[in-house]
PDB file of C-alpha atoms in Angstrom:
ATOM      1  CA  ALA A  27     123.660  63.345 127.425  1.00  0.00           C
ATOM      2  CA  ALA A  28     123.362  63.329 131.083  1.00  0.00           C
ATOM      3  CA  GLN A  29     124.945  66.821 131.412  1.00  0.00           C
ATOM      4  CA  LEU A  30     122.545  68.522 129.029  1.00  0.00           C
ATOM      5  CA  ASP A  31     120.269  71.220 130.219  1.00  0.00           C
ATOM      6  CA  ALA A  32     118.558  71.550 126.820  1.00  0.00           C
ATOM      7  CA  LEU A  33     118.289  69.463 123.574  1.00  0.00           C
ATOM      8  CA  ILE A  34     117.302  71.274 120.359  1.00  0.00           C
ATOM      9  CA  PHE A  35     115.805  69.303 117.496  1.00  0.00           C
ATOM     10  CA  PRO A  36     115.336  70.840 113.926  1.00  0.00           C
ATOM     11  CA  PRO A  37     112.072  72.414 112.991  1.00  0.00           C
ATOM     12  CA  TRP A  38     110.622  69.193 111.588  1.00  0.00           C
ATOM     13  CA  GLY A  39     111.424  67.342 114.811  1.00  0.00           C
ATOM     14  CA  ILE A  40     111.574  63.536 115.168  1.00  0.00           C
ATOM     15  CA  ASP A  41     109.857  60.836 113.048  1.00  0.00           C
ATOM     16  CA  ASP A  42     107.804  57.805 114.099  1.00  0.00           C
ATOM     17  CA  SER A  43     110.895  55.649 114.044  1.00  0.00           C
ATOM     18  CA  GLY A  44     112.799  57.785 116.594  1.00  0.00           C
ATOM     19  CA  PHE A  45     115.168  59.251 114.009  1.00  0.00           C
ATOM     20  CA  VAL A  46     116.009  62.889 113.269  1.00  0.00           C
ATOM     21  CA  ARG A  47     116.229  62.988 109.461  1.00  0.00           C
ATOM     22  CA  MET A  48     118.972  65.248 108.138  1.00  0.00           C
ATOM     23  CA  LYS A  49     119.970  65.937 104.496  1.00  0.00           C
ATOM     24  CA  SER A  50     122.379  62.963 104.254  1.00  0.00           C
ATOM     25  CA  ARG A  51     121.476  60.771 106.985  1.00  0.00           C
ATOM     26  CA  GLY A  52     119.324  59.900 109.929  1.00  0.00           C
ATOM     27  CA  ILE A  53     120.302  60.196 113.706  1.00  0.00           C
ATOM     28  CA  TYR A  54     118.633  57.734 116.044  1.00  0.00           C
ATOM     29  CA  VAL A  55     117.964  59.822 119.266  1.00  0.00           C
ATOM     30  CA  LEU A  56     115.658  57.709 121.468  1.00  0.00           C
ATOM     31  CA  GLU A  57     118.477  55.904 123.063  1.00  0.00           C
ATOM     32  CA  MET A  58     120.176  59.208 124.063  1.00  0.00           C
ATOM     33  CA  MET A  59     117.005  60.672 125.316  1.00  0.00           C
ATOM     34  CA  GLY A  60     116.830  57.969 127.745  1.00  0.00           C
ATOM     35  CA  TYR A  61     120.007  59.353 129.463  1.00  0.00           C
ATOM     36  CA  LEU A  62     118.722  62.911 129.788  1.00  0.00           C
ATOM     37  CA  LYS A  63     118.366  64.226 133.245  1.00  0.00           C
ATOM     38  CA  LYS A  64     114.641  65.098 134.131  1.00  0.00           C
ATOM     39  CA  SER A  65     115.268  68.718 134.214  1.00  0.00           C
ATOM     40  CA  CYS A  66     116.603  68.806 130.608  1.00  0.00           C
ATOM     41  CA  VAL A  67     114.236  70.861 128.379  1.00  0.00           C
ATOM     42  CA  ILE A  68     113.494  69.414 124.875  1.00  0.00           C
ATOM     43  CA  PHE A  69     113.032  72.018 121.999  1.00  0.00           C
ATOM     44  CA  SER A  70     111.527  71.305 118.442  1.00  0.00           C
ATOM     45  CA  GLY A  71     109.712  72.960 115.733  1.00  0.00           C
ATOM     46  CA  GLN A  72     107.031  70.305 115.604  1.00  0.00           C
ATOM     47  CA  ASP A  73     105.776  68.098 118.469  1.00  0.00           C
ATOM     48  CA  HIS A  74     105.658  64.322 118.553  1.00  0.00           C
ATOM     49  CA  PRO A  75     104.548  61.850 121.178  1.00  0.00           C
ATOM     50  CA  LEU A  76     108.069  60.311 121.219  1.00  0.00           C
ATOM     51  CA  LEU A  77     109.455  63.520 122.569  1.00  0.00           C
ATOM     52  CA  ARG A  78     107.289  63.273 125.732  1.00  0.00           C
ATOM     53  CA  GLN A  79     107.799  59.525 126.499  1.00  0.00           C
ATOM     54  CA  TYR A  80     110.542  60.397 129.152  1.00  0.00           C
ATOM     55  CA  ASN A  81     108.305  63.141 130.730  1.00  0.00           C
ATOM     56  CA  HIS A  82     110.673  66.022 129.945  1.00  0.00           C
ATOM     57  CA  ARG A  83     109.478  69.403 129.375  1.00  0.00           C
ATOM     58  CA  VAL A  84     108.818  69.963 125.706  1.00  0.00           C
ATOM     59  CA  ARG A  85     108.780  73.330 124.063  1.00  0.00           C
ATOM     60  CA  CYS A  86     107.836  73.696 120.261  1.00  0.00           C
ATOM     61  CA  TRP A  87     108.528  77.138 118.724  1.00  0.00           C
ATOM     62  CA  LEU A  88     106.074  76.566 115.862  1.00  0.00           C
ATOM     63  CA  ASP A  89     103.311  76.646 118.481  1.00  0.00           C
ATOM     64  CA  ASP A  90     104.412  80.222 119.548  1.00  0.00           C
ATOM     65  CA  GLU A  91     102.255  82.665 117.527  1.00  0.00           C
ATOM     66  CA  ASP A  92     104.842  85.534 117.613  1.00  0.00           C
ATOM     67  CA  ILE A  93     107.484  83.178 116.009  1.00  0.00           C
ATOM     68  CA  VAL A  94     105.015  81.822 113.499  1.00  0.00           C
ATOM     69  CA  VAL A  95     104.049  85.370 112.419  1.00  0.00           C
ATOM     70  CA  LYS A  96     107.697  86.500 112.083  1.00  0.00           C
ATOM     71  CA  ASN A  97     108.614  83.290 110.362  1.00  0.00           C
ATOM     72  CA  ALA A  98     105.944  84.057 107.766  1.00  0.00           C
ATOM     73  CA  GLU A  99     107.468  87.566 107.210  1.00  0.00           C
ATOM     74  CA  LEU A 100     110.808  85.824 106.479  1.00  0.00           C
ATOM     75  CA  THR A 101     109.053  83.477 104.154  1.00  0.00           C
ATOM     76  CA  ALA A 102     107.694  86.431 102.188  1.00  0.00           C
ATOM     77  CA  LEU A 103     111.124  87.836 101.847  1.00  0.00           C
ATOM     78  CA  GLY A 104     112.310  84.512 100.426  1.00  0.00           C
ATOM     79  CA  VAL A 105     109.468  84.604  98.044  1.00  0.00           C
ATOM     80  CA  LEU A 106     110.341  88.015  96.863  1.00  0.00           C
ATOM     81  CA  ALA A 107     113.945  87.173  96.376  1.00  0.00           C
ATOM     82  CA  LYS A 108     112.776  84.181  94.184  1.00  0.00           C
ATOM     83  CA  LEU A 109     110.408  86.465  92.121  1.00  0.00           C
ATOM     84  CA  ILE A 110     113.212  88.965  91.518  1.00  0.00           C
ATOM     85  CA  SER A 111     115.424  86.172  90.409  1.00  0.00           C
ATOM     86  CA  ILE A 112     112.980  84.760  87.804  1.00  0.00           C
ATOM     87  CA  ALA A 113     111.152  87.752  86.680  1.00  0.00           C
ATOM     88  CA  GLU A 114     111.284  88.815  83.022  1.00  0.00           C
ATOM     89  CA  ARG A 115     109.302  91.927  83.769  1.00  0.00           C
ATOM     90  CA  SER A 116     109.301  94.668  86.470  1.00  0.00           C
ATOM     91  CA  LEU A 117     107.253  93.352  89.367  1.00  0.00           C
ATOM     92  CA  LYS A 118     105.164  96.601  88.946  1.00  0.00           C
ATOM     93  CA  GLU A 119     103.909  95.067  85.758  1.00  0.00           C
ATOM     94  CA  VAL A 120     102.766  91.730  87.088  1.00  0.00           C
ATOM     95  CA  VAL A 121      99.736  90.551  89.116  1.00  0.00           C
ATOM     96  CA  VAL A 122     100.135  87.721  91.605  1.00  0.00           C
ATOM     97  CA  ASP A 123      97.519  85.330  92.580  1.00  0.00           C
ATOM     98  CA  VAL A 124      97.913  84.227  96.220  1.00  0.00           C
ATOM     99  CA  ILE A 125      96.193  80.972  97.193  1.00  0.00           C
ATOM    100  CA  GLY A 126      95.064  81.043 100.714  1.00  0.00           C
ATOM    101  CA  THR A 127      94.625  83.608 103.507  1.00  0.00           C
ATOM    102  CA  GLY A 128      96.754  82.307 106.240  1.00  0.00           C
ATOM    103  CA  ARG A 129      99.960  83.754 107.832  1.00  0.00           C
ATOM    104  CA  CYS A 130     102.265  83.295 104.933  1.00  0.00           C
ATOM    105  CA  ALA A 131      99.704  84.464 102.442  1.00  0.00           C
ATOM    106  CA  LYS A 132      98.960  87.544 104.289  1.00  0.00           C
ATOM    107  CA  ALA A 133     102.706  88.245 104.928  1.00  0.00           C
ATOM    108  CA  CYS A 134     103.268  88.086 101.158  1.00  0.00           C
ATOM    109  CA  ALA A 135     100.406  90.431 100.534  1.00  0.00           C
ATOM    110  CA  ASP A 136     101.718  92.877 103.191  1.00  0.00           C
ATOM    111  CA  LEU A 137     105.171  92.905 101.365  1.00  0.00           C
ATOM    112  CA  PHE A 138     103.590  93.294  98.028  1.00  0.00           C
ATOM    113  CA  GLU A 139     101.501  96.149  99.169  1.00  0.00           C
ATOM    114  CA  ARG A 140     104.702  98.013 100.560  1.00  0.00           C
ATOM    115  CA  LEU A 141     106.362  97.387  97.126  1.00  0.00           C
ATOM    116  CA  ASN A 142     103.398  98.322  95.014  1.00  0.00           C
ATOM    117  CA  VAL A 143     103.096  94.757  93.612  1.00  0.00           C
ATOM    118  CA  SER A 144      99.624  93.949  92.437  1.00  0.00           C
ATOM    119  CA  TYR A 145      98.061  90.689  93.863  1.00  0.00           C
ATOM    120  CA  ARG A 146      94.739  89.163  94.481  1.00  0.00           C
ATOM    121  CA  PHE A 147      93.589  86.610  97.146  1.00  0.00           C
ATOM    122  CA  VAL A 148      92.083  83.193  96.218  1.00  0.00           C
ATOM    123  CA  SER A 149      90.134  81.552  98.781  1.00  0.00           C
ATOM    124  CA  ARG A 150      87.483  78.824  99.477  1.00  0.00           C
ATOM    125  CA  HIS A 151      85.706  81.326 101.792  1.00  0.00           C
ATOM    126  CA  PRO A 152      86.467  84.715 100.159  1.00  0.00           C
ATOM    127  CA  GLU A 153      85.772  88.104 101.503  1.00  0.00           C
ATOM    128  CA  PRO A 154      84.314  90.702  99.218  1.00  0.00           C
ATOM    129  CA  SER A 155      87.754  91.715  97.856  1.00  0.00           C
ATOM    130  CA  MET A 156      88.888  88.147  97.216  1.00  0.00           C
ATOM    131  CA  ILE A 157      88.320  85.537  94.468  1.00  0.00           C
ATOM    132  CA  GLU A 158      86.424  82.424  95.162  1.00  0.00           C
ATOM    133  CA  SER A 159      88.527  79.300  94.472  1.00  0.00           C
ATOM    134  CA  SER A 160      86.066  77.542  92.353  1.00  0.00           C
ATOM    135  CA  GLN A 161      85.696  80.696  90.106  1.00  0.00           C
ATOM    136  CA  TRP A 162      89.601  80.884  89.810  1.00  0.00           C
ATOM    137  CA  LEU A 163      89.832  77.160  88.896  1.00  0.00           C
ATOM    138  CA  LYS A 164      87.622  77.778  85.811  1.00  0.00           C
ATOM    139  CA  SER A 165      89.548  80.870  84.585  1.00  0.00           C
ATOM    140  CA  ASN A 166      92.902  81.750  83.042  1.00  0.00           C
ATOM    141  CA  PRO A 167      94.795  82.960  86.138  1.00  0.00           C
ATOM    142  CA  ASN A 168      97.657  85.388  86.353  1.00  0.00           C
ATOM    143  CA  ASP A 169     101.084  84.395  85.329  1.00  0.00           C
ATOM    144  CA  ILE A 170     102.511  84.128  88.830  1.00  0.00           C
ATOM    145  CA  ILE A 171     100.766  81.944  91.371  1.00  0.00           C
ATOM    146  CA  ILE A 172     101.869  81.600  94.991  1.00  0.00           C
ATOM    147  CA  ASN A 173     100.276  78.690  96.816  1.00  0.00           C
ATOM    148  CA  THR A 174     100.123  78.629 100.636  1.00  0.00           C
ATOM    149  CA  ALA A 175      97.332  76.040 101.027  1.00  0.00           C
ATOM    150  CA  PRO A 176      98.022  72.302 101.579  1.00  0.00           C
ATOM    151  CA  VAL A 177      95.527  71.061  98.976  1.00  0.00           C
ATOM    152  CA  CYS A 178      95.830  69.793  95.494  1.00  0.00           C
ATOM    153  CA  MET A 179      94.066  72.343  93.174  1.00  0.00           C
ATOM    154  CA  ILE A 180      95.755  72.052  89.759  1.00  0.00           C
ATOM    155  CA  ASP A 181      94.805  69.202  87.484  1.00  0.00           C
ATOM    156  CA  GLN A 182      94.393  68.734  83.708  1.00  0.00           C
ATOM    157  CA  GLU A 183      90.860  70.000  83.843  1.00  0.00           C
ATOM    158  CA  VAL A 184      91.986  73.268  85.540  1.00  0.00           C
ATOM    159  CA  MET A 185      95.000  73.629  83.245  1.00  0.00           C
ATOM    160  CA  ASP A 186      92.635  73.483  80.174  1.00  0.00           C
ATOM    161  CA  HIS A 187      91.681  77.066  81.062  1.00  0.00           C
ATOM    162  CA  TRP A 188      95.266  78.200  80.850  1.00  0.00           C
ATOM    163  CA  ARG A 189      96.369  80.254  77.880  1.00  0.00           C
ATOM    164  CA  SER A 190      99.967  81.083  78.722  1.00  0.00           C
ATOM    165  CA  MET A 191     102.940  79.988  80.893  1.00  0.00           C
ATOM    166  CA  LYS A 192     102.205  80.230  84.729  1.00  0.00           C
ATOM    167  CA  THR A 193     105.001  80.218  87.292  1.00  0.00           C
ATOM    168  CA  VAL A 194     103.691  78.395  90.358  1.00  0.00           C
ATOM    169  CA  ILE A 195     105.593  78.956  93.653  1.00  0.00           C
ATOM    170  CA  ASP A 196     104.359  76.250  96.146  1.00  0.00           C
ATOM    171  CA  LEU A 197     105.024  77.121  99.828  1.00  0.00           C
ATOM    172  CA  ALA A 198     102.649  74.514 101.362  1.00  0.00           C
ATOM    173  CA  SER A 199     104.205  71.386 102.973  1.00  0.00           C
ATOM    174  CA  GLY A 200     102.521  67.952 102.946  1.00  0.00           C
ATOM    175  CA  PHE A 201      99.931  67.839 100.192  1.00  0.00           C
ATOM    176  CA  PRO A 202     101.048  68.722  96.555  1.00  0.00           C
ATOM    177  CA  PHE A 203      99.361  71.759  94.937  1.00  0.00           C
ATOM    178  CA  VAL A 204      99.819  70.291  91.378  1.00  0.00           C
ATOM    179  CA  ASP A 205      98.568  66.877  90.310  1.00  0.00           C
ATOM    180  CA  SER A 206     101.565  64.691  89.428  1.00  0.00           C
ATOM    181  CA  ALA A 207     100.063  63.911  86.080  1.00  0.00           C
ATOM    182  CA  CYS A 208     100.438  67.682  85.179  1.00  0.00           C
ATOM    183  CA  LEU A 209     104.067  68.320  86.109  1.00  0.00           C
ATOM    184  CA  LYS A 210     105.246  68.236  82.575  1.00  0.00           C
ATOM    185  CA  HIS A 211     102.514  70.391  81.192  1.00  0.00           C
ATOM    186  CA  PRO A 212     104.082  72.975  78.862  1.00  0.00           C
ATOM    187  CA  PHE A 213     102.400  75.934  80.567  1.00  0.00           C
ATOM    188  CA  LEU A 214     103.551  74.923  83.897  1.00  0.00           C
ATOM    189  CA  LYS A 215     106.739  76.151  85.735  1.00  0.00           C
ATOM    190  CA  LEU A 216     106.678  74.717  89.201  1.00  0.00           C
ATOM    191  CA  ILE A 217     108.914  76.035  91.893  1.00  0.00           C
ATOM    192  CA  GLN A 218     108.609  74.165  95.335  1.00  0.00           C
ATOM    193  CA  MET A 219     110.038  76.277  98.134  1.00  0.00           C
ATOM    194  CA  LYS A 220     110.533  74.520 101.468  1.00  0.00           C
ATOM    195  CA  ALA A 221     112.032  75.775 104.745  1.00  0.00           C
ATOM    196  CA  VAL A 222     112.263  79.208 103.090  1.00  0.00           C
ATOM    197  CA  PRO A 223     113.629  81.246 105.993  1.00  0.00           C
ATOM    198  CA  ALA A 224     116.498  78.782 106.585  1.00  0.00           C
ATOM    199  CA  GLN A 225     117.419  79.178 102.936  1.00  0.00           C
ATOM    200  CA  TYR A 226     117.016  82.884 102.375  1.00  0.00           C
ATOM    201  CA  THR A 227     117.420  84.462 105.842  1.00  0.00           C
ATOM    202  CA  PRO A 228     119.195  81.731 107.903  1.00  0.00           C
ATOM    203  CA  ILE A 229     120.702  84.181 110.494  1.00  0.00           C
ATOM    204  CA  SER A 230     117.201  85.842 111.197  1.00  0.00           C
ATOM    205  CA  ALA A 231     115.540  82.423 111.365  1.00  0.00           C
ATOM    206  CA  ALA A 232     118.277  81.044 113.682  1.00  0.00           C
ATOM    207  CA  GLU A 233     117.931  84.240 115.923  1.00  0.00           C
ATOM    208  CA  LEU A 234     114.094  83.626 116.358  1.00  0.00           C
ATOM    209  CA  ILE A 235     114.706  80.030 117.609  1.00  0.00           C
ATOM    210  CA  CYS A 236     117.593  81.096 119.780  1.00  0.00           C
ATOM    211  CA  GLN A 237     115.541  83.886 121.366  1.00  0.00           C
ATOM    212  CA  PHE A 238     112.776  81.473 122.052  1.00  0.00           C
ATOM    213  CA  VAL A 239     115.163  78.776 123.657  1.00  0.00           C
ATOM    214  CA  LEU A 240     116.859  81.379 125.922  1.00  0.00           C
ATOM    215  CA  LYS A 241     113.518  82.832 127.044  1.00  0.00           C
ATOM    216  CA  GLU A 242     112.238  79.215 127.859  1.00  0.00           C
ATOM    217  CA  ILE A 243     115.344  78.212 129.668  1.00  0.00           C
ATOM    218  CA  ARG A 244     115.546  81.333 131.858  1.00  0.00           C
ATOM    219  CA  THR A 245     111.817  81.014 133.018  1.00  0.00           C
TER     220      THR A 245
END
């Protein structure tokens, strides 16, 4: 550890107990961090107070606007790949409801426009061309729904308005989009997509991080 010039954590960073949680196990890293030289730079996707307790320079790539935008574009490509794999119709025959207006939502919309895929935005604070979420909740939505908002919107009252099977692709992390009591509803097909760039475009996603790390080390 004392020889390291940089220490790179995963995108999700470190948890409150000092562990980096991997797929199969957790790695306790606080003890190792105590041996890092002062000039070592710590990189992580997300920040955490524990990363700063030894007064090292900490850089989080998910705070970089350019990376966040490019990451959203890679996420949109992953969503497109999933749509193609599950579609029973040509994508030119469907209309997609996109929940939210953040970077991922806009990246999906930009990709859909280039491919002539019809879509509509659903937002709590809609612009003239969008649908207000309270109105959407009381209607029968389109058959494909892409959620990018960290909020629970789908419950039994909402699903009472549904008249056919809906495929819901949930991109948001943290808060569930669908009430747990509705997960077995016969009109619901829920697809939860997490860490989409790492799954669908891993080389491009890794190169974004690599370029960020190299730039920071050289400055």
